[in-house]
Short mmCIF file of C-alpha atoms and ligand atoms in Angstrom, two decimals:
data_model
loop_
_atom_site.label_atom_id
_atom_site.label_comp_id
_atom_site.label_asym_id
_atom_site.label_seq_id
_atom_site.Cartn_x
_atom_site.Cartn_y
_atom_site.Cartn_z
CA MET A 1 2.29 -11.25 -4.31
CA ALA A 2 4.41 -13.33 -1.27
CA SER A 3 8.32 -11.33 -1.54
CA VAL A 4 9.87 -14.19 -2.01
CA LEU A 5 7.96 -14.86 -5.12
CA GLN A 6 8.67 -11.04 -5.92
CA GLN A 7 12.04 -11.62 -5.59
CA ALA A 8 12.58 -14.61 -7.47
CA ALA A 9 10.64 -12.63 -10.68
CA GLN A 10 13.26 -9.99 -10.23
CA THR A 11 16.10 -12.57 -10.53
CA ARG A 12 14.37 -14.24 -13.24
CA THR A 13 14.03 -10.97 -14.74
CA HIS A 14 17.61 -10.12 -14.48
CA VAL A 15 18.62 -13.35 -15.99
CA ILE A 16 16.38 -12.80 -19.08
CA GLN A 17 18.07 -10.02 -19.89
CA ALA A 18 21.48 -11.09 -19.30
CA THR A 19 20.93 -14.35 -21.54
CA SER A 20 21.81 -14.37 -25.00
CA ASP A 21 19.30 -15.83 -27.37
CA GLU A 22 21.63 -18.65 -28.49
CA LYS A 23 22.04 -19.79 -25.06
CA ARG A 24 18.45 -19.58 -24.13
CA ASN A 25 17.37 -21.50 -27.37
CA ALA A 26 20.26 -24.26 -26.81
CA LEU A 27 19.34 -24.74 -23.31
CA ALA A 28 15.85 -24.32 -23.68
CA GLN A 29 15.92 -21.26 -20.95
CA HIS A 30 12.62 -20.23 -20.77
CA LEU A 31 11.80 -18.96 -17.10
CA THR A 32 8.58 -19.41 -15.52
CA PRO A 33 6.87 -16.02 -14.47
CA ALA A 34 5.76 -15.70 -10.86
CA GLU A 35 2.10 -15.93 -11.85
CA THR A 36 2.34 -19.41 -13.62
CA ALA A 37 4.73 -20.74 -11.01
CA LYS A 38 2.08 -19.70 -8.21
CA LEU A 39 -0.82 -21.17 -10.57
CA ALA A 40 1.34 -24.42 -10.64
CA VAL A 41 1.96 -25.22 -7.23
CA SER A 42 -1.85 -24.35 -6.30
CA MET A 43 -2.62 -27.52 -8.21
CA PHE A 44 -0.90 -29.66 -5.36
CA SER A 45 -3.16 -30.71 -3.04
CA GLU A 46 -3.08 -29.72 0.61
CA LEU A 47 -1.19 -31.92 2.98
CA GLY A 48 -2.77 -34.13 4.91
CA SER A 49 -2.44 -34.16 8.97
CA ASP A 50 -0.63 -37.58 8.98
CA GLN A 51 1.96 -35.92 6.67
CA ALA A 52 3.76 -33.47 8.34
CA PHE A 53 7.06 -32.98 5.86
CA ILE A 54 7.69 -33.46 2.49
CA ARG A 55 10.34 -34.54 -0.24
CA CYS A 56 10.41 -32.36 -3.30
CA LEU A 57 11.70 -32.58 -6.95
CA ASP A 58 12.26 -29.82 -9.42
CA LEU A 59 13.86 -30.94 -12.67
CA GLY A 60 15.75 -28.47 -15.10
CA ALA A 61 15.51 -25.79 -11.83
CA GLY A 62 17.03 -22.90 -13.54
CA THR A 63 16.67 -20.07 -11.48
CA GLY A 64 14.84 -21.93 -8.73
CA MET A 65 11.33 -20.14 -9.39
CA LEU A 66 9.28 -23.24 -9.25
CA SER A 67 11.12 -24.20 -5.89
CA ILE A 68 10.32 -20.88 -4.27
CA ALA A 69 7.01 -21.46 -5.13
CA LEU A 70 6.55 -24.62 -3.23
CA TYR A 71 8.30 -23.14 -0.66
CA ASP A 72 5.81 -20.41 -0.59
CA ARG A 73 3.37 -23.08 -0.78
CA TYR A 74 4.10 -25.47 1.82
CA ASP A 75 6.06 -23.12 3.91
CA GLY A 76 7.93 -25.04 6.66
CA ARG A 77 6.79 -28.39 5.41
CA ILE A 78 9.56 -29.28 2.76
CA GLU A 79 11.91 -31.62 4.69
CA GLN A 80 14.16 -31.37 1.41
CA LEU A 81 14.30 -30.01 -1.45
CA ASP A 82 16.32 -31.71 -4.51
CA ALA A 83 16.93 -30.01 -7.94
CA VAL A 84 18.78 -31.31 -10.76
CA GLU A 85 20.35 -28.24 -13.37
CA ALA A 86 22.31 -28.58 -16.67
CA ASP A 87 23.56 -25.01 -16.53
CA PRO A 88 26.29 -24.17 -14.05
CA VAL A 89 25.31 -20.59 -14.32
CA LEU A 90 21.88 -21.00 -13.07
CA ALA A 91 22.70 -23.26 -10.75
CA THR A 92 24.76 -21.21 -8.75
CA ILE A 93 21.80 -18.49 -9.04
CA PHE A 94 19.74 -21.07 -7.88
CA GLU A 95 21.93 -21.79 -4.70
CA ALA A 96 21.77 -18.37 -3.88
CA GLU A 97 18.00 -18.29 -4.31
CA MET A 98 17.51 -20.83 -2.16
CA ALA A 99 19.72 -20.13 0.69
CA SER A 100 17.98 -16.71 1.12
CA VAL A 101 14.81 -18.59 2.09
CA GLY A 102 16.57 -21.16 3.82
CA VAL A 103 14.81 -24.29 2.60
CA PRO A 104 17.35 -27.80 3.38
CA HIS A 105 18.03 -28.65 -0.53
CA GLU A 106 20.26 -30.40 -2.63
CA LEU A 107 21.06 -29.23 -6.21
CA THR A 108 22.83 -31.98 -8.49
CA GLN A 109 24.52 -29.75 -11.40
CA GLY A 110 23.97 -32.17 -14.31
CA ASP A 111 21.61 -33.87 -17.13
CA ALA A 112 18.62 -34.44 -15.38
CA LEU A 113 17.50 -37.82 -17.80
CA ILE A 114 20.62 -39.22 -16.23
CA ALA A 115 21.64 -37.73 -13.25
CA THR A 116 18.01 -37.43 -11.25
CA PRO A 117 18.18 -38.67 -7.59
CA ASP A 118 16.84 -42.10 -7.35
CA ALA A 119 14.29 -41.63 -4.41
CA ALA A 120 10.92 -41.23 -3.88
CA TYR A 121 9.43 -38.02 -3.95
CA ASP A 122 5.90 -36.26 -2.81
CA ARG A 123 5.90 -33.58 -4.85
CA VAL A 124 7.65 -32.96 -8.12
CA ILE A 125 7.53 -29.74 -10.18
CA LEU A 126 8.91 -29.00 -13.54
CA ASN A 127 8.86 -26.78 -16.45
CA PRO A 128 11.31 -28.82 -18.60
CA PRO A 129 13.42 -27.87 -21.73
CA TYR A 130 11.05 -28.15 -25.30
CA LYS A 131 13.26 -29.88 -27.53
CA LYS A 132 12.97 -32.79 -29.91
CA MET A 133 15.09 -35.67 -28.67
CA ALA A 134 16.40 -38.61 -31.43
CA ALA A 135 15.00 -41.69 -31.06
CA ASN A 136 18.56 -42.98 -31.30
CA ASP A 137 19.65 -40.80 -28.37
CA PRO A 138 21.26 -42.78 -26.19
CA ARG A 139 19.50 -41.68 -23.18
CA GLN A 140 16.51 -43.21 -24.67
CA ASP A 141 17.45 -46.80 -23.19
CA ALA A 142 17.32 -45.77 -19.58
CA LEU A 143 13.88 -43.86 -19.58
CA PRO A 144 10.75 -45.21 -18.46
CA CYS A 145 9.24 -44.82 -22.32
CA LYS A 146 10.55 -43.60 -25.70
CA SER A 147 10.32 -39.86 -25.82
CA ALA A 148 10.05 -37.86 -28.82
CA ASN A 149 11.12 -34.69 -26.56
CA LEU A 150 13.21 -33.53 -23.92
CA TYR A 151 9.76 -32.21 -22.10
CA ALA A 152 8.20 -35.30 -22.28
CA ALA A 153 11.52 -37.15 -21.01
CA PHE A 154 11.67 -35.12 -18.09
CA ILE A 155 8.02 -35.81 -17.15
CA ALA A 156 8.50 -39.62 -17.26
CA VAL A 157 11.74 -39.61 -14.83
CA GLY A 158 9.47 -37.27 -13.00
CA LEU A 159 6.69 -39.52 -12.59
CA SER A 160 8.89 -42.47 -11.93
CA ARG A 161 10.34 -40.54 -8.91
CA LEU A 162 7.17 -40.40 -7.32
CA ALA A 163 6.09 -41.78 -3.90
CA ASP A 164 2.96 -43.64 -3.26
CA ASN A 165 0.38 -40.78 -3.58
CA GLY A 166 3.16 -38.25 -4.67
CA GLU A 167 2.07 -35.73 -6.74
CA LEU A 168 3.74 -33.74 -10.27
CA VAL A 169 2.84 -30.94 -11.83
CA ALA A 170 4.67 -29.63 -15.19
CA ILE A 171 4.54 -26.87 -17.20
CA VAL A 172 4.42 -28.11 -20.96
CA PRO A 173 3.46 -27.60 -24.59
CA ARG A 174 0.03 -29.28 -25.59
CA SER A 175 1.43 -31.73 -28.38
CA TRP A 176 1.77 -34.62 -25.81
CA THR A 177 -1.87 -34.86 -25.86
CA ASN A 178 -2.01 -36.52 -29.15
CA GLY A 179 -0.26 -37.74 -32.00
CA GLY A 180 1.87 -40.61 -32.81
CA TYR A 181 5.06 -39.23 -31.68
CA PHE A 182 3.99 -38.66 -27.61
CA GLU A 183 2.01 -42.37 -27.68
CA PRO A 184 4.63 -44.12 -25.95
CA PHE A 185 4.65 -41.15 -23.10
CA ARG A 186 0.70 -41.66 -22.90
CA ARG A 187 0.64 -45.26 -22.47
CA TYR A 188 3.47 -44.75 -19.94
CA ALA A 189 2.11 -41.99 -17.87
CA LEU A 190 -1.76 -42.84 -18.09
CA SER A 191 -1.19 -46.87 -17.29
CA SER A 192 0.78 -45.89 -14.10
CA TYR A 193 -0.30 -42.58 -13.51
CA SER A 194 -3.51 -40.81 -12.24
CA LEU A 195 -4.19 -37.66 -14.55
CA ASP A 196 -6.03 -35.35 -12.18
CA ALA A 197 -6.07 -32.03 -13.57
CA ILE A 198 -5.28 -29.71 -16.45
CA HIS A 199 -5.06 -26.06 -16.75
CA VAL A 200 -5.44 -24.56 -20.41
CA TYR A 201 -4.35 -21.01 -21.72
CA GLY A 202 -6.74 -19.51 -23.95
CA SER A 203 -3.98 -17.48 -25.51
CA ARG A 204 -1.01 -19.17 -27.40
CA THR A 205 1.53 -16.31 -26.90
CA GLU A 206 1.12 -14.85 -23.15
CA VAL A 207 2.86 -16.66 -20.92
CA PHE A 208 5.95 -16.61 -21.97
CA SER A 209 5.64 -13.46 -23.78
CA ASP A 210 9.24 -12.20 -22.39
CA THR A 211 11.16 -15.20 -23.50
CA LYS A 212 9.46 -15.81 -27.10
CA VAL A 213 8.12 -18.91 -26.55
CA LEU A 214 5.06 -19.59 -29.15
CA GLN A 215 4.00 -22.99 -28.23
CA GLU A 216 0.39 -23.38 -26.79
CA THR A 217 1.35 -23.91 -22.93
CA MET A 218 -0.97 -26.01 -20.45
CA LEU A 219 -0.24 -26.74 -16.91
CA VAL A 220 -0.98 -30.97 -16.15
CA LYS A 221 -0.84 -32.65 -12.77
CA PHE A 222 -0.03 -36.39 -12.28
CA SER A 223 -0.21 -38.21 -9.27
CA LYS A 224 0.75 -41.78 -8.30
CA ARG A 225 -2.72 -43.65 -7.53
CA LYS A 226 -5.19 -45.01 -9.38
CA GLN A 227 -7.02 -42.89 -12.00
CA VAL A 228 -9.11 -40.76 -10.52
CA GLU A 229 -12.73 -40.22 -11.43
CA GLU A 230 -12.95 -36.89 -12.36
CA ILE A 231 -10.16 -34.34 -14.10
CA GLU A 232 -10.33 -30.85 -13.44
CA VAL A 233 -9.98 -28.79 -16.50
CA SER A 234 -9.37 -24.93 -15.66
CA GLN A 235 -8.41 -22.12 -17.90
CA SER A 236 -7.20 -18.85 -18.36
CA MET A 237 -6.66 -16.41 -21.06
CA GLY A 238 -3.03 -15.10 -20.07
CA LYS A 239 -0.71 -15.41 -17.11
CA SER A 240 -2.58 -13.06 -15.09
CA ASP A 241 -6.23 -13.45 -15.54
CA GLY A 242 -9.13 -15.21 -13.74
CA VAL A 243 -9.02 -19.05 -13.65
CA THR A 244 -12.57 -21.04 -14.95
CA ARG A 245 -13.01 -24.61 -13.83
CA THR A 246 -14.82 -27.60 -14.68
CA ARG A 247 -14.55 -31.46 -13.85
CA TYR A 248 -15.15 -34.07 -16.42
CA SER A 249 -14.87 -37.90 -16.17
CA SER A 250 -11.85 -39.26 -16.70
CA GLN A 251 -13.26 -41.28 -19.36
CA ASP A 252 -14.62 -38.70 -21.71
CA LEU A 253 -11.25 -37.25 -21.82
CA ILE A 254 -9.06 -40.28 -21.68
CA ASP A 255 -9.30 -42.68 -24.56
CA PRO A 256 -8.83 -45.81 -23.46
CA PHE A 257 -6.17 -46.63 -26.41
CA GLY A 258 -4.06 -43.98 -25.54
CA LEU A 259 -4.50 -42.09 -28.83
CA VAL A 260 -5.74 -39.24 -27.46
CA VAL A 261 -6.47 -36.82 -23.97
CA ARG A 262 -8.74 -34.41 -24.58
CA ILE A 263 -9.53 -31.24 -22.96
CA THR A 264 -13.04 -31.20 -23.68
CA PRO A 265 -15.36 -33.91 -23.88
CA GLN A 266 -16.82 -34.98 -27.22
CA ASP A 267 -20.24 -33.22 -26.84
CA GLY A 268 -22.85 -36.19 -26.49
CA SER A 269 -21.91 -38.27 -29.78
CA LYS A 270 -22.97 -41.28 -29.87
CA LEU A 271 -20.37 -42.23 -32.65
CA GLU A 272 -18.20 -45.49 -32.05
CA GLU A 273 -16.43 -45.50 -35.33
CA THR A 274 -13.39 -43.20 -36.11
CA VAL A 275 -12.27 -42.86 -40.03
CA CYS A 276 -9.72 -45.64 -39.54
CA SER A 277 -11.75 -48.04 -38.07
CA LEU A 278 -13.89 -47.65 -41.33
CA GLY A 279 -11.75 -48.57 -43.62
CA LEU A 280 -11.04 -45.42 -44.68
CA CYS A 281 -7.24 -44.71 -45.20
CA PRO A 282 -5.54 -40.80 -45.00
CA SER A 283 -2.59 -40.30 -46.60
CA THR A 284 -0.42 -36.98 -47.44
CA GLY A 285 0.10 -35.97 -50.42
CA LYS A 286 3.37 -37.15 -51.97
CA VAL A 287 4.93 -34.14 -54.15
CA VAL A 288 7.23 -32.39 -52.33
CA ASP A 289 7.79 -29.44 -54.92
CA PHE A 290 10.83 -28.24 -53.86
CA ARG A 291 12.10 -31.84 -54.24
CA ASN A 292 10.86 -32.10 -58.04
CA ARG A 293 11.47 -29.10 -59.39
CA GLU A 294 12.64 -30.96 -62.65
CA ARG A 295 9.44 -32.40 -63.03
CA ILE A 296 6.91 -29.76 -62.25
CA PHE A 297 5.96 -26.83 -64.92
CA GLU A 298 3.55 -23.67 -64.89
CA GLU A 299 2.89 -24.14 -68.67
CA LYS A 300 1.85 -27.71 -69.62
CA PRO A 301 4.57 -29.54 -71.71
CA GLU A 302 3.63 -31.35 -74.70
CA GLY A 303 3.37 -35.09 -74.31
CA ASN A 304 0.82 -37.51 -72.55
CA ASP A 305 3.13 -38.38 -69.52
CA VAL A 306 1.87 -34.78 -67.67
CA TYR A 307 -0.41 -35.26 -64.84
CA PRO A 308 -2.44 -32.07 -63.19
CA MET A 309 -0.62 -31.11 -59.84
CA ILE A 310 -3.07 -30.33 -57.21
CA TYR A 311 -2.10 -27.99 -54.31
CA ALA A 312 -4.42 -26.80 -51.67
CA GLY A 313 -4.91 -23.43 -53.60
CA ASN A 314 -6.55 -25.26 -56.15
CA PHE A 315 -9.92 -25.03 -54.26
CA PRO A 316 -10.48 -21.41 -54.01
CA LYS A 317 -14.32 -21.95 -53.96
CA GLY A 318 -14.29 -25.32 -52.53
CA VAL A 319 -14.57 -26.87 -55.79
CA LEU A 320 -11.02 -28.14 -57.74
CA GLU A 321 -10.00 -25.77 -60.17
CA HIS A 322 -7.42 -26.74 -62.67
CA PRO A 323 -5.13 -25.38 -64.10
CA LEU A 324 -5.08 -22.24 -62.12
CA ARG A 325 -3.22 -18.93 -62.34
CA MET A 326 -1.72 -19.44 -58.54
CA GLY A 327 1.95 -18.71 -58.50
CA LYS A 328 2.29 -22.57 -58.40
CA PRO A 329 3.39 -25.37 -61.38
CA GLN A 330 0.16 -27.19 -62.08
CA TRP A 331 1.65 -29.81 -64.01
CA TYR A 332 3.68 -32.80 -63.08
CA LYS A 333 5.78 -34.89 -65.64
CA ALA A 334 6.37 -38.54 -65.32
CA GLU A 335 7.74 -40.49 -68.14
CA ALA A 336 6.77 -43.94 -68.91
CA GLY A 337 8.87 -46.26 -67.39
CA ASN A 338 10.13 -43.79 -64.38
CA VAL A 339 8.68 -46.15 -61.36
CA LYS A 340 9.77 -43.87 -59.04
CA ALA A 341 7.56 -40.69 -60.81
CA LEU A 342 4.58 -42.58 -61.71
CA LYS A 343 4.88 -44.22 -57.98
CA GLN A 344 3.79 -40.50 -57.02
CA LEU A 345 0.68 -40.12 -58.93
CA ILE A 346 -2.87 -41.17 -57.86
CA LYS A 347 -5.39 -42.94 -60.02
CA PRO A 348 -8.72 -41.50 -61.14
CA GLY A 349 -11.66 -41.45 -59.29
CA PRO A 350 -13.46 -39.71 -55.79
CA TYR A 351 -11.43 -38.71 -52.91
CA VAL A 352 -11.27 -36.14 -49.98
CA VAL A 353 -8.36 -33.81 -49.57
CA VAL A 354 -7.89 -32.18 -46.18
CA LYS A 355 -5.69 -29.10 -45.53
CA ARG A 356 -2.86 -29.81 -43.50
CA PHE A 357 -1.94 -25.76 -42.27
CA SER A 358 -4.27 -23.25 -41.46
CA ALA A 359 -3.44 -19.87 -40.18
CA LYS A 360 -4.18 -19.14 -36.43
CA GLU A 361 -6.52 -16.88 -37.17
CA GLU A 362 -8.92 -18.99 -39.41
CA LYS A 363 -11.91 -19.77 -38.52
CA ARG A 364 -11.99 -23.68 -39.17
CA ARG A 365 -8.69 -26.01 -38.52
CA VAL A 366 -10.50 -28.86 -40.44
CA VAL A 367 -11.24 -27.80 -43.93
CA ALA A 368 -11.96 -30.93 -46.21
CA ARG A 369 -13.29 -31.10 -50.08
CA PRO A 370 -14.45 -33.45 -52.36
CA LEU A 371 -11.79 -34.41 -55.29
CA VAL A 372 -13.19 -36.55 -58.65
CA LEU A 373 -10.10 -37.53 -60.80
CA CYS A 374 -10.89 -37.99 -64.05
CA THR A 375 -7.03 -38.30 -64.76
CA GLU A 376 -4.20 -39.87 -62.80
CA ALA A 377 -2.90 -37.03 -60.63
CA ALA A 378 -0.45 -35.75 -58.31
CA ILE A 379 -1.11 -34.35 -55.07
CA GLU A 380 0.83 -31.73 -53.38
CA ASN A 381 2.61 -32.45 -49.55
CA HIS A 382 0.55 -29.45 -47.86
CA LEU A 383 -2.49 -31.34 -48.77
CA ASN A 384 -4.14 -34.79 -47.00
CA PHE A 385 -6.43 -37.11 -48.69
CA ILE A 386 -8.57 -39.77 -47.82
CA HIS A 387 -9.06 -42.73 -50.02
CA ALA A 388 -10.00 -46.47 -48.97
CA GLY A 389 -6.21 -48.22 -49.56
CA THR A 390 -3.76 -48.58 -47.31
CA PRO A 391 -0.67 -46.38 -46.71
CA ARG A 392 1.14 -48.17 -49.24
CA GLY A 393 -1.52 -48.50 -51.87
CA VAL A 394 -4.23 -45.79 -52.70
CA VAL A 395 -7.46 -47.10 -53.75
CA PRO A 396 -10.31 -44.45 -54.70
CA LEU A 397 -13.27 -44.03 -52.40
CA ARG A 398 -16.38 -46.10 -53.36
CA SER A 399 -18.74 -43.50 -54.68
CA VAL A 400 -18.80 -39.50 -55.47
CA GLU A 401 -21.35 -39.31 -52.91
CA LEU A 402 -19.15 -40.86 -50.06
CA ALA A 403 -16.75 -38.20 -51.01
CA GLN A 404 -18.99 -35.61 -50.70
CA GLY A 405 -20.50 -36.89 -47.45
CA ILE A 406 -17.12 -37.13 -45.53
CA SER A 407 -16.42 -33.54 -46.77
CA LEU A 408 -19.72 -32.25 -45.36
CA TRP A 409 -18.93 -34.16 -42.08
CA LEU A 410 -15.14 -33.48 -41.83
CA ASN A 411 -16.23 -29.77 -42.35
CA SER A 412 -19.02 -29.54 -39.47
CA THR A 413 -18.48 -27.42 -36.48
CA TYR A 414 -18.93 -30.66 -34.26
CA LEU A 415 -15.88 -32.44 -36.07
CA ASP A 416 -13.91 -28.71 -35.92
CA ARG A 417 -14.63 -28.24 -32.38
CA TRP A 418 -13.58 -31.97 -31.58
CA PHE A 419 -10.26 -31.43 -33.29
CA ARG A 420 -10.00 -28.33 -31.37
CA GLY A 421 -10.50 -30.66 -28.25
CA VAL A 422 -8.00 -32.81 -28.80
CA SER A 423 -4.94 -30.49 -30.85
CA GLY A 424 -3.62 -27.56 -30.12
CA SER A 425 -1.79 -27.41 -32.89
CA THR A 426 -3.00 -25.45 -36.25
CA GLN A 427 -1.64 -28.54 -38.41
CA VAL A 428 -3.87 -31.35 -38.94
CA ASN A 429 -1.72 -35.02 -39.86
CA ALA A 430 -3.13 -37.81 -41.29
CA ARG A 431 -2.84 -39.60 -37.75
CA ASP A 432 -5.25 -36.89 -36.41
CA ILE A 433 -7.75 -37.49 -39.54
CA LYS A 434 -7.34 -41.30 -38.84
CA ALA A 435 -8.54 -41.00 -35.11
CA MET A 436 -11.57 -38.54 -35.94
CA PRO A 437 -14.85 -40.31 -35.39
CA CYS A 438 -16.90 -41.05 -38.31
CA PRO A 439 -20.17 -42.04 -39.32
CA GLN A 440 -20.84 -45.10 -40.82
CA LEU A 441 -20.40 -45.18 -44.47
CA ASN A 442 -23.61 -45.65 -45.90
CA ASP A 443 -25.28 -43.20 -43.60
CA LEU A 444 -22.43 -40.73 -45.23
CA GLU A 445 -23.30 -41.67 -48.70
CA ARG A 446 -26.84 -41.13 -47.79
CA ILE A 447 -25.97 -37.13 -47.17
CA GLY A 448 -23.48 -36.84 -49.94
CA PRO A 449 -25.90 -35.55 -52.82
CA ARG A 450 -27.00 -32.62 -50.37
CA TRP A 451 -23.00 -31.38 -50.76
CA ARG A 452 -23.00 -27.97 -52.77
CA ILE A 453 -20.47 -25.72 -53.87
CA GLY A 454 -20.50 -22.55 -51.11
CA MET A 455 -22.61 -24.01 -48.70
CA GLU A 456 -23.11 -21.66 -45.27
CA GLN A 457 -21.80 -23.80 -41.95
CA GLY A 458 -25.38 -23.67 -40.60
CA GLU A 459 -26.29 -25.53 -43.64
CA ILE A 460 -23.24 -28.16 -43.17
CA ASP A 461 -24.10 -28.44 -39.35
CA GLU A 462 -28.03 -29.03 -39.84
CA ILE A 463 -27.31 -31.96 -42.21
CA CYS A 464 -24.82 -33.42 -40.02
CA LYS A 465 -26.63 -32.91 -36.68
CA THR A 466 -28.39 -36.48 -36.89
CA PHE A 467 -25.35 -37.85 -36.30
CA ILE A 468 -24.91 -36.29 -32.83
C1 SAM B 1 12.22 -23.84 -19.14
S1 SAM B 1 13.55 -24.17 -18.46
C2 SAM B 1 12.70 -23.75 -16.74
C3 SAM B 1 14.00 -23.23 -15.94
C4 SAM B 1 13.00 -23.19 -14.29
N1 SAM B 1 12.28 -24.35 -14.04
C5 SAM B 1 11.64 -22.26 -14.38
O1 SAM B 1 10.89 -22.62 -14.16
O2 SAM B 1 11.80 -20.82 -14.26
C6 SAM B 1 14.04 -25.08 -18.26
C7 SAM B 1 15.66 -25.27 -17.47
O3 SAM B 1 15.92 -26.67 -18.09
C8 SAM B 1 17.60 -26.74 -18.05
N2 SAM B 1 18.17 -27.81 -18.64
C9 SAM B 1 17.84 -27.70 -20.16
N3 SAM B 1 18.56 -29.12 -20.61
C10 SAM B 1 18.81 -30.12 -19.06
C11 SAM B 1 18.77 -31.13 -18.73
N4 SAM B 1 19.09 -31.93 -20.01
N5 SAM B 1 18.93 -31.33 -17.61
C12 SAM B 1 18.86 -30.82 -16.50
N6 SAM B 1 18.74 -29.30 -16.98
C13 SAM B 1 18.18 -28.92 -18.25
C14 SAM B 1 17.75 -25.03 -18.45
O4 SAM B 1 18.77 -24.73 -18.36
C15 SAM B 1 16.62 -24.51 -17.84
O5 SAM B 1 16.82 -23.71 -16.69
#
């Protein structure tokens, strides 16, 4: 490794050791390791012969690791490097680091969402802070798009400062690629810029292991030009491991409606419909148990105003077992006339439940079960359920066979791979289910009767392979 990067790595280690966890978390100071910085700058293009000098920008510059890596990459060709950093202590360290390598630079000490110079840059690099951003944060109005998290806001600001054909590389969590929170960001970034390359780390914890980051991290490269036809997707296990590279058609990775950005294409499926487009509606279980302590019971109370309370744990063998001794209250009381309590119940009939949370080491992310209710029941908040109504009104599915067919499909390896391709999270939200590809309902009803308790994965995949 070049000696400038080695020196930057030493500075980084000293700063990490001297920074309290409180300060690190308050400013999201998860400084980039030198190996990751080197990989990030390697994603930028070589300079053309017509491009003698470039202007660079580093947002949330910290101790300057990424600026040093840029200097190392484009030695002697940087006309000006601008940086923004909020923390005065790190700003001083940044100045000293840059002075030692002698790059023409200017650091603005302040908030990158407000104080970023209004200039055009050929290269923008950033490892932005990861922190939720409130919808009513006064800085939202000045951003190019609404941002659910500081990191998306930083990238949006960086993109807005790109010169024509300029390039931006960011070190970010994977969460921007799917889900509703980041939809405005995806729409902005994907409509005005080209997504050129993605690098994903196979190991969730490895990259920032010395600063306790548990987010799944990726590197992403955008440029200010028309969307390129092929996107390079590379992968490595940890920060120092070998890199494998593949190129995919941008049409296979970017959903035209901005719903998701995939990191692997959907393998060979002809499915054009989604759970949502077929009129199915995923909702999240309405009852949060700790907010309803007074109405949930382990032993069934007297009276006919008591209903089953259904948890993810009520399906130990893949089929509903209720009541079940599992350390969770199994009964929900909703007195006649108590409109609020009664509204939490769903009607008898067939549904599909999908677990919202799975452990990292579990084989499957998407776990679905048919649920056939003979009475009204309450669904606990750790479960999603699929019905045929709307978010405001639950309607059971039209047949038990359909519930079974949907369960078979959602439990297929194909669907699980699809989900891993679009989401880096172990959580499956109702919104994720809406976007899942789905065969026609008649076809699902046809395979439904083949659903059995305790099916092997191979049997499920064999049945579902007709759809792929
Ligand atoms: C994840 S660290 C990355 C630091 C450095 N770029 C690197 O890669 O090592 C994010 C940096 O952004 C800074 N920061 C946090 N909020 C900021 C803000 N609103 N404006 C500018 N900098 C900010 C933090 O102090 C921290 O140095």
